[in-house]
mmCIF file with all atom_site columns, C-alpha atoms in Angstrom:
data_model
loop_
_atom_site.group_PDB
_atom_site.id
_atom_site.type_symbol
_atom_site.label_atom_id
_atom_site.label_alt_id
_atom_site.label_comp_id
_atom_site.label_asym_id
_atom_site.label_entity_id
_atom_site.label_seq_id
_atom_site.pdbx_PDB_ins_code
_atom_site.Cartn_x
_atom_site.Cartn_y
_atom_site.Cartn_z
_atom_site.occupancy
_atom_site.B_iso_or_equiv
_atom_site.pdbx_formal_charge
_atom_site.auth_seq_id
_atom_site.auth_comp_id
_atom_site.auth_asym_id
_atom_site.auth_atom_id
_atom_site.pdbx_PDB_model_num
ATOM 1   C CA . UNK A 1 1   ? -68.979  -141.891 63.524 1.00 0.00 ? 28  UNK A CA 1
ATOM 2   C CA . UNK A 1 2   ? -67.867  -145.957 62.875 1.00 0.00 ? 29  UNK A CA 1
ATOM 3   C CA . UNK A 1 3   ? -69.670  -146.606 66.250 1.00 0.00 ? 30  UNK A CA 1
ATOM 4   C CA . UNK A 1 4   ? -72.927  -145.216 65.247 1.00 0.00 ? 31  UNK A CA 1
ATOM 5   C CA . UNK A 1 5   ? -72.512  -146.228 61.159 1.00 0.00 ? 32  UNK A CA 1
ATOM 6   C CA . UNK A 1 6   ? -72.676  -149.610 59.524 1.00 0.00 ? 33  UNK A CA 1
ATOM 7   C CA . UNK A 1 7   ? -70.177  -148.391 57.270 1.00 0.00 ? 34  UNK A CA 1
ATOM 8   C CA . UNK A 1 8   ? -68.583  -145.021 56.989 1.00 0.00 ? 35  UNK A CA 1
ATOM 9   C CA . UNK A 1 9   ? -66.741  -143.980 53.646 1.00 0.00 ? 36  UNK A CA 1
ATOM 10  C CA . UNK A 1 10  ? -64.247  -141.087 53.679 1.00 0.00 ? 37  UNK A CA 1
ATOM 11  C CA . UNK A 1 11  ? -62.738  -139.213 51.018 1.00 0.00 ? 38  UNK A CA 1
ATOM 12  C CA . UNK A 1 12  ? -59.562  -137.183 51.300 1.00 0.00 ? 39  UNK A CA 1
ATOM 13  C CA . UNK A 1 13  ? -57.821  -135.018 48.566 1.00 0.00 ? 40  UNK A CA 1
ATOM 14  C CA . UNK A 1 14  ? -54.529  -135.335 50.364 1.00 0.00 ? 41  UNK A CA 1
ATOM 15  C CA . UNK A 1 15  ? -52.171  -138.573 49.565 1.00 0.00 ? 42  UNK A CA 1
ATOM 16  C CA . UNK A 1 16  ? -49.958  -137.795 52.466 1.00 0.00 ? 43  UNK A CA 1
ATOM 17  C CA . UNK A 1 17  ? -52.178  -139.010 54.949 1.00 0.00 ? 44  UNK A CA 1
ATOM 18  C CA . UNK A 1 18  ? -52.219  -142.410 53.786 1.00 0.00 ? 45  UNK A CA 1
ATOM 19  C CA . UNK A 1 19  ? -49.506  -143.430 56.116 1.00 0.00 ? 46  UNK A CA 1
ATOM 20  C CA . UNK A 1 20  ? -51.165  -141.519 58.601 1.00 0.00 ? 47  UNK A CA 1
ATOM 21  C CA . UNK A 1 21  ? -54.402  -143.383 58.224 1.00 0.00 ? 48  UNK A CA 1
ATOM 22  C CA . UNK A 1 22  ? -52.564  -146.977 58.054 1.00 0.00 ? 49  UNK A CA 1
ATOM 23  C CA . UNK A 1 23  ? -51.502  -146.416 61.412 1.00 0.00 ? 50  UNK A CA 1
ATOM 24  C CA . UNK A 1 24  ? -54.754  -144.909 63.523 1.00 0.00 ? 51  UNK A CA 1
ATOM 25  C CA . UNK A 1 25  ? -57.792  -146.019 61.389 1.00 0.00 ? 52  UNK A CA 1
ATOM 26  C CA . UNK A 1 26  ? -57.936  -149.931 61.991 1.00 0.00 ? 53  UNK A CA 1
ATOM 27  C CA . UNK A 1 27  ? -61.660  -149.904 62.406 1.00 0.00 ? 54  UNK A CA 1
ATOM 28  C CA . UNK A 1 28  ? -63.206  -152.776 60.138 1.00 0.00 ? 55  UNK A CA 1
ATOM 29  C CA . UNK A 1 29  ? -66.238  -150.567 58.416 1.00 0.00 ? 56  UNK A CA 1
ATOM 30  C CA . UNK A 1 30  ? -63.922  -147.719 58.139 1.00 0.00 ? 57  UNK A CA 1
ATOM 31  C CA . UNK A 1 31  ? -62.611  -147.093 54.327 1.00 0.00 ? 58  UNK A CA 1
ATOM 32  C CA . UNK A 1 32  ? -60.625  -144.083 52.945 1.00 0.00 ? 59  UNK A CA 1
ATOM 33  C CA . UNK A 1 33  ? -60.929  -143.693 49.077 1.00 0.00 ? 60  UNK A CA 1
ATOM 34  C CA . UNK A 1 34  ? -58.081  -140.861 48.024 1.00 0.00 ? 61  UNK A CA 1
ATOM 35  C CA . UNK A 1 35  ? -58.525  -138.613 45.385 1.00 0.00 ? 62  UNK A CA 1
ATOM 36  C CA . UNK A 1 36  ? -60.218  -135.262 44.212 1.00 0.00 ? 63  UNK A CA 1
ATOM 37  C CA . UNK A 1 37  ? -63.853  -135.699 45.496 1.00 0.00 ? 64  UNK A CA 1
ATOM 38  C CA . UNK A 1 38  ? -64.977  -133.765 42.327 1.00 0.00 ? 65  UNK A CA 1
ATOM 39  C CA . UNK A 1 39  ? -63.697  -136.302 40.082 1.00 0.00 ? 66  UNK A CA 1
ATOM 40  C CA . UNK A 1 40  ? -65.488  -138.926 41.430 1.00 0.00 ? 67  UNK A CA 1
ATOM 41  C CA . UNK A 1 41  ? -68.325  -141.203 40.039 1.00 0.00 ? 68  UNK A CA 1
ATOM 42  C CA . UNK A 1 42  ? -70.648  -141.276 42.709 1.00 0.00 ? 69  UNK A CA 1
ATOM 43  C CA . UNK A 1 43  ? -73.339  -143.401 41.760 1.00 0.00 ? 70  UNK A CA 1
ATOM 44  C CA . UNK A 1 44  ? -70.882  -146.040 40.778 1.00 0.00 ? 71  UNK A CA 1
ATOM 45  C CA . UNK A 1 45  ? -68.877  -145.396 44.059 1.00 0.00 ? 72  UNK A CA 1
ATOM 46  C CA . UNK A 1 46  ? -72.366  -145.458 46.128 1.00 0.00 ? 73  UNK A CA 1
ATOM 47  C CA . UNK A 1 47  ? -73.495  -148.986 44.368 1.00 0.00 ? 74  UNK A CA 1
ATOM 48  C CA . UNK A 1 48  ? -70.032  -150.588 44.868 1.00 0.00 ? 75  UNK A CA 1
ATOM 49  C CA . UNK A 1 49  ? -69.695  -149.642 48.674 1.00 0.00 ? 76  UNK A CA 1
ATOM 50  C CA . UNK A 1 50  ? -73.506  -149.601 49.447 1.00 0.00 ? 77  UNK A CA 1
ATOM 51  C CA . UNK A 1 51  ? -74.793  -152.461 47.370 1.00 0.00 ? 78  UNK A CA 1
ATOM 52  C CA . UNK A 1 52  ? -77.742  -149.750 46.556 1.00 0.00 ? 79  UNK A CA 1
ATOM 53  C CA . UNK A 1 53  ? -78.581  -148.471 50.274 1.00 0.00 ? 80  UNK A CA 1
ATOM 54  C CA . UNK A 1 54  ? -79.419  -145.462 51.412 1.00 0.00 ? 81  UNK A CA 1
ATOM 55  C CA . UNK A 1 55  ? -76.539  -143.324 53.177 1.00 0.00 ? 82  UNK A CA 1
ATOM 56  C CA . UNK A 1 56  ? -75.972  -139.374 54.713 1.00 0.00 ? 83  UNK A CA 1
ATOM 57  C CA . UNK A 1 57  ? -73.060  -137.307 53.890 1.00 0.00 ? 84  UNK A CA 1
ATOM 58  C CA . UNK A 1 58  ? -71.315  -135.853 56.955 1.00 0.00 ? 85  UNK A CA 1
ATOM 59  C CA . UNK A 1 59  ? -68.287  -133.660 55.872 1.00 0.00 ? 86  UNK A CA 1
ATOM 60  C CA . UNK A 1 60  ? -66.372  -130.496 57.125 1.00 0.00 ? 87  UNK A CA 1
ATOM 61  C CA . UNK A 1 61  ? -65.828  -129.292 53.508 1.00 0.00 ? 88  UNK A CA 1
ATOM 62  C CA . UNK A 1 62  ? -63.074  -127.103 51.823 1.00 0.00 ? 89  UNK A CA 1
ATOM 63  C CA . UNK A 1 63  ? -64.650  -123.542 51.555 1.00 0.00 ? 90  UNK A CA 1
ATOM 64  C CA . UNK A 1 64  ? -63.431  -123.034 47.961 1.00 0.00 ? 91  UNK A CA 1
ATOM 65  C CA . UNK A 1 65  ? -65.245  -125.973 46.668 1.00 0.00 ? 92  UNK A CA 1
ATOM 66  C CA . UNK A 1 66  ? -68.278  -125.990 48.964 1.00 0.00 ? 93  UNK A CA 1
ATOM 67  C CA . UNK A 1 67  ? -70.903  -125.189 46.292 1.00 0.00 ? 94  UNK A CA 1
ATOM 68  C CA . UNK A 1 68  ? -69.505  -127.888 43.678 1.00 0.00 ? 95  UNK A CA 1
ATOM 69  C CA . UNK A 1 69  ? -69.608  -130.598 46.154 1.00 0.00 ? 96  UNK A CA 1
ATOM 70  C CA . UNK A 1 70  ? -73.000  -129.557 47.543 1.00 0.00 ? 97  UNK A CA 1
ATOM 71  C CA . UNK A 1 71  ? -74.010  -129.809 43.615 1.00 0.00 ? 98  UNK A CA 1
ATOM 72  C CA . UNK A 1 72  ? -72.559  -132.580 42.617 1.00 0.00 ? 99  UNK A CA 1
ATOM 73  C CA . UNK A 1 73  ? -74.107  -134.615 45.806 1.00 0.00 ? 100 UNK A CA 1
ATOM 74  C CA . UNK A 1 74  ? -77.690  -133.404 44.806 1.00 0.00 ? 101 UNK A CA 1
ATOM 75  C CA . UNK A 1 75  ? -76.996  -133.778 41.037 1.00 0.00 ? 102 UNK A CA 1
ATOM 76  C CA . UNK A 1 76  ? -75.525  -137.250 41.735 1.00 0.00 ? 103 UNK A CA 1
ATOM 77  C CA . UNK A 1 77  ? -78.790  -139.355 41.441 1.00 0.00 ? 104 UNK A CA 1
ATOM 78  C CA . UNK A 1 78  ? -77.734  -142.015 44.151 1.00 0.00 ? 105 UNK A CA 1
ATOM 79  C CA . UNK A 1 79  ? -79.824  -143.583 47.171 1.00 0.00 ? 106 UNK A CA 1
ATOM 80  C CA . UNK A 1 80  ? -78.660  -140.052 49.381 1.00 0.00 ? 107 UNK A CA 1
ATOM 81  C CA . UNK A 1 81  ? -80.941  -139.348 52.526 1.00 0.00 ? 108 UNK A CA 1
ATOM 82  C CA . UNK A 1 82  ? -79.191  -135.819 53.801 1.00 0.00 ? 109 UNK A CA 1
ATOM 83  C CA . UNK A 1 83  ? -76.339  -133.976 53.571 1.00 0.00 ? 110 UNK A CA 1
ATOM 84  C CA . UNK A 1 84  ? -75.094  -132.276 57.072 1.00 0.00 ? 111 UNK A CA 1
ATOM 85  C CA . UNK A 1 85  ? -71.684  -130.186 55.923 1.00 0.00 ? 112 UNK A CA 1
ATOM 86  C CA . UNK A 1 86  ? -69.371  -127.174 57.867 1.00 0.00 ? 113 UNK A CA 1
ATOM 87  C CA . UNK A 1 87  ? -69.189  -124.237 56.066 1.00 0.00 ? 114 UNK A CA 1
ATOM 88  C CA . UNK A 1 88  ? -68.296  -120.498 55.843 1.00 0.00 ? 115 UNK A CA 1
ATOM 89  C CA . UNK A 1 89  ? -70.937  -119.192 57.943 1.00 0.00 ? 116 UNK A CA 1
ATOM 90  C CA . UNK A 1 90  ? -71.695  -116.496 54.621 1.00 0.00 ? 117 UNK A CA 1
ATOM 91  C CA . UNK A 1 91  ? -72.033  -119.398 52.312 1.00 0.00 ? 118 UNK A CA 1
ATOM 92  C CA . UNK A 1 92  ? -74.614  -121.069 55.435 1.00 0.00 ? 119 UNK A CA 1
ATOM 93  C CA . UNK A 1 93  ? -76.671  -118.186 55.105 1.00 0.00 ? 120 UNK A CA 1
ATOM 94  C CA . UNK A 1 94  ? -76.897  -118.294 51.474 1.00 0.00 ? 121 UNK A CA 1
ATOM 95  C CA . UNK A 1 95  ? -78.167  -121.997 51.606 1.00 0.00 ? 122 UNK A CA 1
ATOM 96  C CA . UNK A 1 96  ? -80.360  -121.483 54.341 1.00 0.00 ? 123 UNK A CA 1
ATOM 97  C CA . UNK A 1 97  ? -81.995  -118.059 53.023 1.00 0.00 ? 124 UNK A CA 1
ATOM 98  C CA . UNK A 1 98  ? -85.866  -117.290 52.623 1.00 0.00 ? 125 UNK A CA 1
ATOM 99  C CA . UNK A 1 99  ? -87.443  -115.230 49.676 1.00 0.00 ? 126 UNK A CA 1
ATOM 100 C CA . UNK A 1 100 ? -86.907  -111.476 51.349 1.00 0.00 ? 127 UNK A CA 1
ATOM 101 C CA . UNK A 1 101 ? -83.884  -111.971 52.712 1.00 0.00 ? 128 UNK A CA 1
ATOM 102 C CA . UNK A 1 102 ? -80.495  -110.116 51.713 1.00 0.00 ? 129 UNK A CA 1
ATOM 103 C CA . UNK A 1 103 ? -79.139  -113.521 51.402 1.00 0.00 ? 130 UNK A CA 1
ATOM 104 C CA . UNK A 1 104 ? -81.607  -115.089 49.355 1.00 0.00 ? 131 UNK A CA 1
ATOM 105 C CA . UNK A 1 105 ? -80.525  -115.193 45.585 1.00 0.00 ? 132 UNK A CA 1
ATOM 106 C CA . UNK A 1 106 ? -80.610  -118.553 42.444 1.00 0.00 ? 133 UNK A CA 1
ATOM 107 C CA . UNK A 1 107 ? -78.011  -120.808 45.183 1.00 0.00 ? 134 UNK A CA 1
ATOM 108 C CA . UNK A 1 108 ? -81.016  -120.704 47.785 1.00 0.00 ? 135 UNK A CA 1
ATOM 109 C CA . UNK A 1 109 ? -83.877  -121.923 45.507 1.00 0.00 ? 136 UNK A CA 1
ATOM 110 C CA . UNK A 1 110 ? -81.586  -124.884 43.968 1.00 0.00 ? 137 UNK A CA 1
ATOM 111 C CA . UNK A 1 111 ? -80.906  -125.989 47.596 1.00 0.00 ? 138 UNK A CA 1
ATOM 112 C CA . UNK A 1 112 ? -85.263  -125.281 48.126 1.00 0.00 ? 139 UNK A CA 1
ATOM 113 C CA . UNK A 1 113 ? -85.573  -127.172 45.228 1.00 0.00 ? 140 UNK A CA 1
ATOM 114 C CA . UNK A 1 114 ? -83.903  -130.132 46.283 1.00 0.00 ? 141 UNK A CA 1
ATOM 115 C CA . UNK A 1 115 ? -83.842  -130.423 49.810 1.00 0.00 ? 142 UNK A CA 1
ATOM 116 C CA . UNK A 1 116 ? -85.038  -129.007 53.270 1.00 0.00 ? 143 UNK A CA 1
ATOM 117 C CA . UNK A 1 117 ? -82.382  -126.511 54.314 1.00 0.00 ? 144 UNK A CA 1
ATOM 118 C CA . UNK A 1 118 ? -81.819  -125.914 58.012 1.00 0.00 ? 145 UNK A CA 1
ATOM 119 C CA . UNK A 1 119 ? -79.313  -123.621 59.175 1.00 0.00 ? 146 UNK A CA 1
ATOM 120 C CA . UNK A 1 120 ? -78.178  -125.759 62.650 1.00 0.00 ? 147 UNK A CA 1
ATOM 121 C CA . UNK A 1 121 ? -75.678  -123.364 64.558 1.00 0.00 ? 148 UNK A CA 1
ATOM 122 C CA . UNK A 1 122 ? -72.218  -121.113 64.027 1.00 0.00 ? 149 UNK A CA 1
ATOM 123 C CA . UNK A 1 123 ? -69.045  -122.429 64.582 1.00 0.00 ? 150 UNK A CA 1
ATOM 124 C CA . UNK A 1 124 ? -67.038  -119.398 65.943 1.00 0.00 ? 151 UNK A CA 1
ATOM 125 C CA . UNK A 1 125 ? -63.287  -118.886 64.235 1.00 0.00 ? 152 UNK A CA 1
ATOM 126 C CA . UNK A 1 126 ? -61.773  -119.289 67.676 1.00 0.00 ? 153 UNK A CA 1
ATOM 127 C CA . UNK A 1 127 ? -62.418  -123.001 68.114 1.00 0.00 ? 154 UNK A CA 1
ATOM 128 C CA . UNK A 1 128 ? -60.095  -123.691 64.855 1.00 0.00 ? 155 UNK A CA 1
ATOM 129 C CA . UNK A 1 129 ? -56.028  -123.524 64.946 1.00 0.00 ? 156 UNK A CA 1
ATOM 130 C CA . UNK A 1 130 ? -54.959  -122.086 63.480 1.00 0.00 ? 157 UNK A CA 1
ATOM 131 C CA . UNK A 1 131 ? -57.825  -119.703 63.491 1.00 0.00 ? 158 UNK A CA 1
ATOM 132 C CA . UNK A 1 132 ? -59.267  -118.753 60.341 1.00 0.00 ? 159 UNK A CA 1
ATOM 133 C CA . UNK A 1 133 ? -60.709  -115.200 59.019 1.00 0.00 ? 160 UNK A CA 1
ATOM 134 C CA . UNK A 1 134 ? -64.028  -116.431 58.611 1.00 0.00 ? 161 UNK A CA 1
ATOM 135 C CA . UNK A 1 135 ? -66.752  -117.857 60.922 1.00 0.00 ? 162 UNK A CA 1
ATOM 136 C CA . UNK A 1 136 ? -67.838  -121.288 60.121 1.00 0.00 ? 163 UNK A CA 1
ATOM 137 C CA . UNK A 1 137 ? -71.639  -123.077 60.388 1.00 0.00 ? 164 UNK A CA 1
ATOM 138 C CA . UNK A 1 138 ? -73.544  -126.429 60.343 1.00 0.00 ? 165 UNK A CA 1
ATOM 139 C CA . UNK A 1 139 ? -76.365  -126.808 57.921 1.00 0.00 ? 166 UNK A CA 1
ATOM 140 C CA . UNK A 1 140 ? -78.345  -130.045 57.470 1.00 0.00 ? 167 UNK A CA 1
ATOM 141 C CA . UNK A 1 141 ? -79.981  -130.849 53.967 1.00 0.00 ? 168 UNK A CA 1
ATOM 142 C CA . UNK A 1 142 ? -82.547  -132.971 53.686 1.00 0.00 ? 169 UNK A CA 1
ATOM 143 C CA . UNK A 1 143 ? -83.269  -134.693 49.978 1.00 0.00 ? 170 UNK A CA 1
ATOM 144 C CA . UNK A 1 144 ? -86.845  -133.979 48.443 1.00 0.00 ? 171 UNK A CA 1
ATOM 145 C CA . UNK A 1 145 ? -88.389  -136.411 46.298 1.00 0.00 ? 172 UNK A CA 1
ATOM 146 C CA . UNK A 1 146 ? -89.685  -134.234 43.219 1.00 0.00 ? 173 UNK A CA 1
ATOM 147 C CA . UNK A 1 147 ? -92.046  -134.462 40.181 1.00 0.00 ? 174 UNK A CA 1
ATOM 148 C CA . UNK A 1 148 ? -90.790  -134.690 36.757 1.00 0.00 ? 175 UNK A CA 1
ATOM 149 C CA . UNK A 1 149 ? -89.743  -130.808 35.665 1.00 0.00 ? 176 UNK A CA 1
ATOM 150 C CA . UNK A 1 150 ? -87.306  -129.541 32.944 1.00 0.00 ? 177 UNK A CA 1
ATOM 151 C CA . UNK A 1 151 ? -84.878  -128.076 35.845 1.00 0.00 ? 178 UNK A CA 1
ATOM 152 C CA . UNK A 1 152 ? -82.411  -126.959 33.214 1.00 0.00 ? 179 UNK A CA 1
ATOM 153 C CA . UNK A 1 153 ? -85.447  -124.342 31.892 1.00 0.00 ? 180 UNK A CA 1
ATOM 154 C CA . UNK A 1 154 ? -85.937  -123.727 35.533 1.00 0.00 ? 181 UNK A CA 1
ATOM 155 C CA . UNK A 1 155 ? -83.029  -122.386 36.834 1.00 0.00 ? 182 UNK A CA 1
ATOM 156 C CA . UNK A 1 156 ? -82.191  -120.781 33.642 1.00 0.00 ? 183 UNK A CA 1
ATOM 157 C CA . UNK A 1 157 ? -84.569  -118.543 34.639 1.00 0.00 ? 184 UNK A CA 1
ATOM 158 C CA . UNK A 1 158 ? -83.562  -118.547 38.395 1.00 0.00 ? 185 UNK A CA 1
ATOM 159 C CA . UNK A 1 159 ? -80.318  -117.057 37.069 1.00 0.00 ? 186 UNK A CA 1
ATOM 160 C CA . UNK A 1 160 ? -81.737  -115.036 34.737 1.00 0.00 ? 187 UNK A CA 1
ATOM 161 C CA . UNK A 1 161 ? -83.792  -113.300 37.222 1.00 0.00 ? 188 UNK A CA 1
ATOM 162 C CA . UNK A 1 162 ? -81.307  -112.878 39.554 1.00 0.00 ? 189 UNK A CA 1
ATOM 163 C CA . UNK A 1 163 ? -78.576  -111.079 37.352 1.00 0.00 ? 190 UNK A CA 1
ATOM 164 C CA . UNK A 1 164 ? -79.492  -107.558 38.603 1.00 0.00 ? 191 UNK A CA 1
ATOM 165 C CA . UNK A 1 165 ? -80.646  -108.120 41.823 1.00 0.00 ? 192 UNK A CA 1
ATOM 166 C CA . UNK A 1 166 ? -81.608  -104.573 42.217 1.00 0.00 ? 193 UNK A CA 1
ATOM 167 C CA . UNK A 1 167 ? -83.948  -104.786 39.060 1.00 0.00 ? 194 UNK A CA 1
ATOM 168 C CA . UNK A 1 168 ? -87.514  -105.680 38.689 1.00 0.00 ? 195 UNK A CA 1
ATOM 169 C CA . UNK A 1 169 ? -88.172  -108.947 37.858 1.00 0.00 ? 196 UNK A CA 1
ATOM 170 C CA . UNK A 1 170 ? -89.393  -107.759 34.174 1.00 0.00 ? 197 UNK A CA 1
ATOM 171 C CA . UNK A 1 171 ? -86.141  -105.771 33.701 1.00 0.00 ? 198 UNK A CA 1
ATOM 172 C CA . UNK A 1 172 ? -83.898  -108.317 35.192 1.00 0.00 ? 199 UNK A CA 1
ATOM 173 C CA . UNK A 1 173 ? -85.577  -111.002 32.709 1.00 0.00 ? 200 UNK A CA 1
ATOM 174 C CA . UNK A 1 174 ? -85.825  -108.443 29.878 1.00 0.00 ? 201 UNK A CA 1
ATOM 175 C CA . UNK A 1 175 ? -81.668  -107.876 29.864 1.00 0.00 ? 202 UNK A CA 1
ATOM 176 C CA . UNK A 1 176 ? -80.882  -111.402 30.296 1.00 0.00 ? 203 UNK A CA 1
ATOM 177 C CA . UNK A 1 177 ? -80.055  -114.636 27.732 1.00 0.00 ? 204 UNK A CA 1
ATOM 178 C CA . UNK A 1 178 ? -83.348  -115.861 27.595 1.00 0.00 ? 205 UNK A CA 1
ATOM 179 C CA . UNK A 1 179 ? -84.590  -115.819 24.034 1.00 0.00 ? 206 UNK A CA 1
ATOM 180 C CA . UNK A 1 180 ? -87.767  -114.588 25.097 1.00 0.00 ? 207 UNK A CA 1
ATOM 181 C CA . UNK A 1 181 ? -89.183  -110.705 24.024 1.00 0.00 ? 208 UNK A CA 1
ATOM 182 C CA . UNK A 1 182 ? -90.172  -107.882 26.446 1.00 0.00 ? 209 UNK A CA 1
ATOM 183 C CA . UNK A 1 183 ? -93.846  -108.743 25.802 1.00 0.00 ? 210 UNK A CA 1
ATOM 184 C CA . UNK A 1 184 ? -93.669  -112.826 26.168 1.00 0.00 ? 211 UNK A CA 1
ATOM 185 C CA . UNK A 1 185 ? -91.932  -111.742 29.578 1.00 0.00 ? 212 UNK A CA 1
ATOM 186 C CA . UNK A 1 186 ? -94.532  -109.669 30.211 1.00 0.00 ? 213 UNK A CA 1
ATOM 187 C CA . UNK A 1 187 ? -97.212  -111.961 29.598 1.00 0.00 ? 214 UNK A CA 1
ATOM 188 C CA . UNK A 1 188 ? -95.368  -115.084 31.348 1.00 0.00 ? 215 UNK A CA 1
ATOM 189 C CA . UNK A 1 189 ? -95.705  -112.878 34.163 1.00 0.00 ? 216 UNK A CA 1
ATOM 190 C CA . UNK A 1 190 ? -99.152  -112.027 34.026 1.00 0.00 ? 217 UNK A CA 1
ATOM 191 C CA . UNK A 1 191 ? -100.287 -115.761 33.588 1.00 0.00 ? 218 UNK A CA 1
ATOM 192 C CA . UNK A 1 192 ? -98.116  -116.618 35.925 1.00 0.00 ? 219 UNK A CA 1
ATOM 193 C CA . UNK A 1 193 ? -100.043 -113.657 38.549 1.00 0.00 ? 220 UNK A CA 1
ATOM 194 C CA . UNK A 1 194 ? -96.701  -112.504 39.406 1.00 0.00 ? 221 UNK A CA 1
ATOM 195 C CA . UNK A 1 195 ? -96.556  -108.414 39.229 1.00 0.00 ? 222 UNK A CA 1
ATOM 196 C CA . UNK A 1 196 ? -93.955  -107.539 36.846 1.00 0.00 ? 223 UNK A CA 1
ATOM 197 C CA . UNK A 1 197 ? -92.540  -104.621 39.422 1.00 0.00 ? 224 UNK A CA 1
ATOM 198 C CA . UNK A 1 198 ? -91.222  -107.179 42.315 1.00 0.00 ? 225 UNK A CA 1
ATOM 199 C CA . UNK A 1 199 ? -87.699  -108.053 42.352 1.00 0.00 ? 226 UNK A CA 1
ATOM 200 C CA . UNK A 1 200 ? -86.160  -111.279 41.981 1.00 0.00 ? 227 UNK A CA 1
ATOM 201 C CA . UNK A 1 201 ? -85.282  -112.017 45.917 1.00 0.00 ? 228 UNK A CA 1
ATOM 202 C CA . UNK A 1 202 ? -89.332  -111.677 46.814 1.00 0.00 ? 229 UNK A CA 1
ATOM 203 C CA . UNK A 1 203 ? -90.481  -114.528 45.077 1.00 0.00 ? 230 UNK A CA 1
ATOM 204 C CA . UNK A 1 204 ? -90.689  -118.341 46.080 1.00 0.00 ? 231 UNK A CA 1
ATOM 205 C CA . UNK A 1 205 ? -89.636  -121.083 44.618 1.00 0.00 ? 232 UNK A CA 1
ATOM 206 C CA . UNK A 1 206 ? -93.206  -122.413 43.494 1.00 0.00 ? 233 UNK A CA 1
ATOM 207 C CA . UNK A 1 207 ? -93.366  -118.800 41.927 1.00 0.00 ? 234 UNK A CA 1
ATOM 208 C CA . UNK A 1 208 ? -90.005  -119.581 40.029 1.00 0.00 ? 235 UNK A CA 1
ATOM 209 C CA . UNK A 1 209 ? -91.498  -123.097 38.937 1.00 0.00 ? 236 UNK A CA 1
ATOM 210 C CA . UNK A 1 210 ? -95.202  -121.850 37.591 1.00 0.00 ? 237 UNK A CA 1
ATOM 211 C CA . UNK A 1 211 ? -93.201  -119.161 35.783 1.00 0.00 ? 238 UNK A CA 1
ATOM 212 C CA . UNK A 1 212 ? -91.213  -121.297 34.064 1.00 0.00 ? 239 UNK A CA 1
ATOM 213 C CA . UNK A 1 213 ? -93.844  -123.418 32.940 1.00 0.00 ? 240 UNK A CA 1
ATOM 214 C CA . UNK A 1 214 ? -95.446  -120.226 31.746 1.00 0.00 ? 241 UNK A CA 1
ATOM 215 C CA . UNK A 1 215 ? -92.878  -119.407 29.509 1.00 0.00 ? 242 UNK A CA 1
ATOM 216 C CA . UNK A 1 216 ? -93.349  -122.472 27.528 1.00 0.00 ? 243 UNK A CA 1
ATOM 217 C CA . UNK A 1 217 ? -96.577  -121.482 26.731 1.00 0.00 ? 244 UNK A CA 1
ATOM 218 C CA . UNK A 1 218 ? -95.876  -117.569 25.597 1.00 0.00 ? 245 UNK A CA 1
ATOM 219 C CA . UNK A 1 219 ? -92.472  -118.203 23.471 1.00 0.00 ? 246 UNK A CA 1
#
């Protein structure tokens, strides 16, 4: 990665591999911040060691804190271009998934929302040692540039709609937190052309958005 990158900036979680690092990473644009990647600042990190430039992420990440990370990169607002990551080949799918599909659910449409999600290839178990339980894969996010939109509201709804999968979209809004009545549901539906009987995983994310909007207008 340092031949192909003016500069490449690593994080790592794990203070015993400082030593380590002394010794076999003497590469000039190579630089190894340690701590908890969570606790970061990122745009202050980004400006410091970018001056302001653009830059990818690139990361074989810790399964247990994949969907932080991936949220806290796309949250960060800093100069990011894409984010390629390793994963558990389940949480892949998730990421990846279109409206219709089993996997589909409120994680896919934040990463639709955001980026260009392509699911690149598996990673089979038996390459790692030791070999993990789970199978791993290689997704590539690309970063959309979006119009001004109260994404809190949003994905308020996202969630909401997707509490009881199983549910049509009025019921699953209907028994959620949303401050809204049976009827303003119903009617931010219909203005929204979105029949009240279709479940939460068939609809698209610009479905999701004009619905929201919608239910400005009806509360």
């Amino acid at each position: 990665m340092a031949l192909r990158a003016k500069k490449v900036l690593a994080v790592e979680i794990d203070e015993k591999l400082r030593d380590l690092h002394k010794e076999t990473l003497d590469i000039d644009n190579v630089k190894v911040i340690y701590g908890d990647f969570l606790d970061l600042d990122l745009k202050k990190l980004t400006d410091d060691e970018f001056g302001g430039e653009s830059f990818k992420v690139v990361a074989n990440l810790p399964y247990y804190v994949t969907t932080p990370i991936i949220e806290k990169l796309i949250l960060a607002k800093v100069n990011l271009i894409s984010i390629t990551v390793m994963v558990q080949k389940e949480v892949a799918k998730r990421l990846a998934a279109e409206p219709g599909n089993k996997d589909y659910g409120s994680l896919s449409v934040f990463i639709n929302y955001y980026t260009d999600c392509l699911y690149k290839f598996q990673v089979p178990s038996s390459v790692f040692m030791p070999k993990p339980n789970v199978d791993s894969a290689v997704v590539n996010l690309v970063m959309k540039k979006r119009e001004d939109l109260d994404t809190d509201f949003l994905f308020k709804v996202v969630r909401a709609a997707f509490t009881t999968r199983r549910k049509t979209i009025l019921n699953s809004l209907s028994n959620s937190k949303l401050n809204y009545t049976k009827e303003e549901i119903k009617r931010a539906l219909e203005l929204s052309g979105i029949d009240e009987r279709r479940r939460a995983e068939t609809l698209k994310l610009e479905e999701f958005i004009v619905l929201s909007v919608n239910f400005k207008s009806v509360g």
